[in-house]
């Protein structure tokens, strides 16, 4: 059986601040693995994991290596947090106008061990957002009902249950892969601009990768969750590329749909994809994609 590789590493979220007085639980989703807990809200990816080390310089140095934190990286204490901590920010320039930001907090948690909380997004960080979710995680204030089950039978997609069976699996929170049948990742947003910015940043990040090139790009009429709209359809070429993703999947081209649209009470950013050697329906889409979108004829 072909083993597929998740496209999650191609995608990094846009950053749009979620106001404190807003009911964030309506859009927040989480996935708890044996070692890491992943979160997504308003297009923002973040995670937390705990190491049973004391909060000491010796212990921190061990953990820094696991996260590729170098001696030369600036390490500061965030005085706005009640817990003892070290904060490290690492930036990577994607284009002239797009910066990838990784914000790491190494925190002495309430059990006197070290919890690492990571935020990944584009452009300018928002310290208030980070502080709110760090405190929510440390105080165990994340509601249990927003956690997805590790084993997939059905998924909650922006307020609707979709039954998928047992051949699909999570590769990240709100990212599901069905071997031979496609993959998609999504986020629920408070407003339209947040959703549109998320998919546009994902597209820019995808097309600037060194191991792919764009074959075609066009706007396509679709029906997404019952709403007539348009999606950006892009075909990426992996032929001749030294790409781990293409090599293991066996595919040569990857078709990706980028869409941002209002769905029920909120806005959704969604990126859907399939390889040229995946299964396709008569309508020309992988089965997973057809669960939420149809091509308009």
CSV table of N, CA and C in Angstrom, one decimal, residues 60-143:
chain,number,residue,atom,x,y,z
A,60,UNK,N,17.2,22.9,30.6
A,60,UNK,CA,16.8,23.7,29.4
A,60,UNK,C,17.7,23.5,28.2
A,61,UNK,N,19.0,23.4,28.5
A,61,UNK,CA,19.9,23.2,27.4
A,61,UNK,C,19.6,21.8,26.7
A,62,UNK,N,19.3,20.8,27.4
A,62,UNK,CA,18.9,19.5,26.8
A,62,UNK,C,17.7,19.7,25.9
A,63,UNK,N,16.7,20.5,26.4
A,63,UNK,CA,15.5,20.7,25.6
A,63,UNK,C,15.7,21.6,24.4
A,64,UNK,N,16.5,22.6,24.6
A,64,UNK,CA,16.8,23.5,23.4
A,64,UNK,C,17.2,22.7,22.2
A,65,UNK,N,18.1,21.7,22.4
A,65,UNK,CA,18.6,20.9,21.3
A,65,UNK,C,17.5,20.2,20.6
A,66,UNK,N,16.4,19.8,21.3
A,66,UNK,CA,15.3,19.1,20.7
A,66,UNK,C,14.5,20.0,19.8
A,67,UNK,N,14.6,21.3,20.0
A,67,UNK,CA,13.8,22.3,19.3
A,67,UNK,C,14.7,23.1,18.4
A,68,UNK,N,15.9,22.7,18.2
A,68,UNK,CA,16.9,23.4,17.3
A,68,UNK,C,17.1,24.8,17.8
A,69,UNK,N,17.1,25.0,19.1
A,69,UNK,CA,17.4,26.4,19.6
A,69,UNK,C,18.9,26.4,19.8
A,70,UNK,N,19.5,27.4,19.2
A,70,UNK,CA,21.0,27.5,19.3
A,70,UNK,C,21.4,28.4,20.4
A,71,UNK,N,22.7,28.3,20.8
A,71,UNK,CA,23.3,29.1,21.8
A,71,UNK,C,23.2,30.6,21.5
A,72,UNK,N,23.2,30.9,20.2
A,72,UNK,CA,23.2,32.3,19.7
A,72,UNK,C,21.8,32.9,19.7
A,73,UNK,N,20.8,32.1,19.8
A,73,UNK,CA,19.4,32.6,19.7
A,73,UNK,C,19.1,33.4,21.0
A,74,UNK,N,18.4,34.5,20.8
A,74,UNK,CA,18.1,35.4,22.0
A,74,UNK,C,17.1,34.7,22.9
A,75,UNK,N,17.4,34.6,24.1
A,75,UNK,CA,16.5,34.0,25.1
A,75,UNK,C,16.2,35.0,26.2
A,76,UNK,N,14.9,35.3,26.4
A,76,UNK,CA,14.5,36.3,27.4
A,76,UNK,C,13.4,35.8,28.2
A,77,UNK,N,13.2,36.4,29.4
A,77,UNK,CA,12.1,36.0,30.3
A,77,UNK,C,11.0,37.0,30.0
A,78,UNK,N,9.8,36.4,29.8
A,78,UNK,CA,8.6,37.2,29.6
A,78,UNK,C,8.0,37.6,31.0
A,79,UNK,N,8.2,38.8,31.4
A,79,UNK,CA,7.8,39.2,32.7
A,79,UNK,C,6.3,39.3,32.9
A,80,UNK,N,5.6,39.3,31.8
A,80,UNK,CA,4.1,39.4,31.9
A,80,UNK,C,3.5,38.1,32.3
A,81,UNK,N,4.2,37.0,32.3
A,81,UNK,CA,3.7,35.7,32.7
A,81,UNK,C,4.1,35.5,34.2
A,82,UNK,N,3.1,34.9,34.9
A,82,UNK,CA,3.3,34.6,36.3
A,82,UNK,C,4.4,33.5,36.5
A,83,UNK,N,4.4,32.5,35.6
A,83,UNK,CA,5.3,31.4,35.7
A,83,UNK,C,6.7,31.8,35.2
A,84,UNK,N,7.7,31.2,35.9
A,84,UNK,CA,9.1,31.4,35.4
A,84,UNK,C,9.2,30.8,33.9
A,85,UNK,N,9.9,31.5,33.1
A,85,UNK,CA,9.9,31.1,31.7
A,85,UNK,C,11.1,31.6,30.9
A,86,UNK,N,11.3,31.0,29.8
A,86,UNK,CA,12.3,31.5,28.8
A,86,UNK,C,11.5,31.6,27.4
A,87,UNK,N,11.6,32.7,26.8
A,87,UNK,CA,10.9,32.9,25.5
A,87,UNK,C,12.0,33.1,24.4
A,88,UNK,N,11.7,32.3,23.3
A,88,UNK,CA,12.6,32.4,22.1
A,88,UNK,C,11.8,32.5,20.9
A,89,UNK,N,12.1,33.5,20.0
A,89,UNK,CA,11.4,33.7,18.8
A,89,UNK,C,12.4,33.5,17.6
A,90,UNK,N,12.0,32.7,16.7
A,90,UNK,CA,12.8,32.4,15.5
A,90,UNK,C,12.0,32.8,14.2
A,91,UNK,N,12.6,33.6,13.4
A,91,UNK,CA,11.9,34.0,12.1
A,91,UNK,C,12.6,33.5,10.9
A,92,UNK,N,11.8,33.2,9.9
A,92,UNK,CA,12.3,32.8,8.6
A,92,UNK,C,11.6,33.6,7.5
A,93,UNK,N,12.4,34.2,6.6
A,93,UNK,CA,11.9,35.0,5.6
A,93,UNK,C,11.4,34.1,4.4
A,94,UNK,N,10.1,34.2,4.1
A,94,UNK,CA,9.5,33.4,3.0
A,94,UNK,C,9.6,34.2,1.7
A,95,UNK,N,9.0,35.4,1.8
A,95,UNK,CA,9.1,36.4,0.7
A,95,UNK,C,9.4,37.7,1.3
A,96,UNK,N,9.5,38.7,0.4
A,96,UNK,CA,9.7,40.1,0.9
A,96,UNK,C,8.6,40.5,1.9
A,97,UNK,N,7.4,40.0,1.7
A,97,UNK,CA,6.3,40.5,2.5
A,97,UNK,C,5.8,39.4,3.5
A,98,UNK,N,6.4,38.3,3.5
A,98,UNK,CA,5.9,37.2,4.4
A,98,UNK,C,7.0,36.6,5.2
A,99,UNK,N,6.8,36.7,6.5
A,99,UNK,CA,7.8,36.1,7.5
A,99,UNK,C,7.2,35.0,8.3
A,100,UNK,N,7.9,33.9,8.4
A,100,UNK,CA,7.4,32.8,9.2
A,100,UNK,C,7.9,32.9,10.6
A,101,UNK,N,7.0,32.9,11.6
A,101,UNK,CA,7.4,33.1,12.9
A,101,UNK,C,7.2,31.9,13.8
A,102,UNK,N,8.2,31.5,14.5
A,102,UNK,CA,8.0,30.4,15.5
A,102,UNK,C,8.4,31.0,16.9
A,103,UNK,N,7.4,30.9,17.7
A,103,UNK,CA,7.5,31.5,19.1
A,103,UNK,C,7.4,30.4,20.1
A,104,UNK,N,8.5,30.2,20.9
A,104,UNK,CA,8.6,29.1,21.8
A,104,UNK,C,8.7,29.7,23.3
A,105,UNK,N,7.9,29.1,24.1
A,105,UNK,CA,7.9,29.4,25.5
A,105,UNK,C,8.3,28.2,26.3
A,106,UNK,N,9.4,28.2,27.0
A,106,UNK,CA,9.8,27.2,27.9
A,106,UNK,C,9.4,27.6,29.3
A,107,UNK,N,8.4,26.9,29.9
A,107,UNK,CA,7.7,27.4,31.1
A,107,UNK,C,7.9,26.4,32.2
A,108,UNK,N,8.2,27.0,33.4
A,108,UNK,CA,8.1,26.1,34.6
A,108,UNK,C,6.6,26.0,35.0
A,109,UNK,N,6.0,24.9,34.8
A,109,UNK,CA,4.6,24.7,35.0
A,109,UNK,C,4.3,24.5,36.5
A,110,UNK,N,3.0,24.3,36.8
A,110,UNK,CA,2.6,24.2,38.2
A,110,UNK,C,3.1,23.0,38.9
A,111,UNK,N,3.6,22.0,38.1
A,111,UNK,CA,4.1,20.8,38.7
A,111,UNK,C,5.7,20.9,38.8
A,112,UNK,N,6.2,22.1,38.6
A,112,UNK,CA,7.6,22.3,38.6
A,112,UNK,C,8.4,21.5,37.6
A,113,UNK,N,7.8,21.2,36.5
A,113,UNK,CA,8.5,20.6,35.4
A,113,UNK,C,8.4,21.6,34.2
A,114,UNK,N,8.9,21.2,33.1
A,114,UNK,CA,9.0,22.2,32.0
A,114,UNK,C,8.0,21.9,30.9
A,115,UNK,N,7.1,22.8,30.6
A,115,UNK,CA,6.2,22.7,29.5
A,115,UNK,C,6.6,23.7,28.4
A,116,UNK,N,6.7,23.1,27.2
A,116,UNK,CA,7.0,24.0,26.0
A,116,UNK,C,5.8,24.3,25.2
A,117,UNK,N,5.5,25.5,25.0
A,117,UNK,CA,4.3,25.9,24.3
A,117,UNK,C,4.8,26.7,23.0
A,118,UNK,N,4.4,26.2,21.9
A,118,UNK,CA,4.9,26.7,20.6
A,118,UNK,C,3.7,27.4,19.8
A,119,UNK,N,4.0,28.5,19.2
A,119,UNK,CA,3.0,29.2,18.3
A,119,UNK,C,3.7,29.3,17.0
A,120,UNK,N,3.0,28.9,15.9
A,120,UNK,CA,3.6,29.1,14.6
A,120,UNK,C,2.6,29.8,13.7
A,121,UNK,N,3.1,30.9,13.0
A,121,UNK,CA,2.2,31.7,12.2
A,121,UNK,C,3.1,32.6,11.3
A,122,UNK,N,2.4,33.5,10.6
A,122,UNK,CA,3.1,34.4,9.7
A,122,UNK,C,3.1,35.8,10.3
A,123,UNK,N,4.2,36.5,10.0
A,123,UNK,CA,4.3,38.0,10.3
A,123,UNK,C,4.3,38.3,11.8
A,124,UNK,N,3.7,39.4,12.1
A,124,UNK,CA,3.9,40.0,13.5
A,124,UNK,C,3.1,39.2,14.6
A,125,UNK,N,3.9,38.7,15.6
A,125,UNK,CA,3.2,38.0,16.7
A,125,UNK,C,2.3,38.9,17.5
A,126,UNK,N,1.4,38.3,18.3
A,126,UNK,CA,0.6,39.1,19.2
A,126,UNK,C,0.8,38.5,20.6
A,127,UNK,N,1.5,39.2,21.4
A,127,UNK,CA,1.9,38.7,22.7
A,127,UNK,C,0.7,38.4,23.6
A,128,UNK,N,-0.4,39.3,23.4
A,128,UNK,CA,-1.6,39.1,24.2
A,128,UNK,C,-2.3,37.8,24.0
A,129,UNK,N,-2.3,37.4,22.7
A,129,UNK,CA,-2.9,36.1,22.3
A,129,UNK,C,-2.1,35.0,22.9
A,130,UNK,N,-0.8,35.0,22.8
A,130,UNK,CA,0.1,34.0,23.3
A,130,UNK,C,-0.1,33.9,24.8
A,131,UNK,N,-0.1,35.0,25.5
A,131,UNK,CA,-0.3,35.0,27.0
A,131,UNK,C,-1.6,34.3,27.4
A,132,UNK,N,-2.7,34.7,26.7
A,132,UNK,CA,-4.0,34.1,27.0
A,132,UNK,C,-4.0,32.6,27.0
A,133,UNK,N,-3.4,32.1,25.9
A,133,UNK,CA,-3.5,30.6,25.7
A,133,UNK,C,-2.4,29.9,26.5
A,134,UNK,N,-1.3,30.5,26.8
A,134,UNK,CA,-0.4,29.9,27.8
A,134,UNK,C,-1.0,29.7,29.1
A,135,UNK,N,-1.7,30.8,29.6
A,135,UNK,CA,-2.4,30.7,30.9
A,135,UNK,C,-3.5,29.7,30.9
A,136,UNK,N,-4.3,29.6,29.8
A,136,UNK,CA,-5.3,28.6,29.7
A,136,UNK,C,-4.8,27.2,29.7
A,137,UNK,N,-3.7,27.0,29.0
A,137,UNK,CA,-3.1,25.6,29.0
A,137,UNK,C,-2.6,25.3,30.4
A,138,UNK,N,-1.8,26.2,31.0
A,138,UNK,CA,-1.2,25.9,32.3
A,138,UNK,C,-2.2,25.8,33.4
A,139,UNK,N,-3.4,26.5,33.3
A,139,UNK,CA,-4.4,26.4,34.3
A,139,UNK,C,-5.4,25.3,34.0
A,140,UNK,N,-5.2,24.5,32.9
A,140,UNK,CA,-6.1,23.4,32.5
A,140,UNK,C,-7.5,23.9,32.2
A,141,UNK,N,-7.6,25.1,31.5
A,141,UNK,CA,-8.9,25.7,31.2
A,141,UNK,C,-9.4,25.4,29.8
A,142,UNK,N,-8.7,24.5,29.1
A,142,UNK,CA,-9.2,24.2,27.8
A,142,UNK,C,-10.3,23.1,27.9
A,143,UNK,N,-11.5,23.4,27.5
A,143,UNK,CA,-12.6,22.4,27.6
A,143,UNK,C,-12.3,21.1,27.0
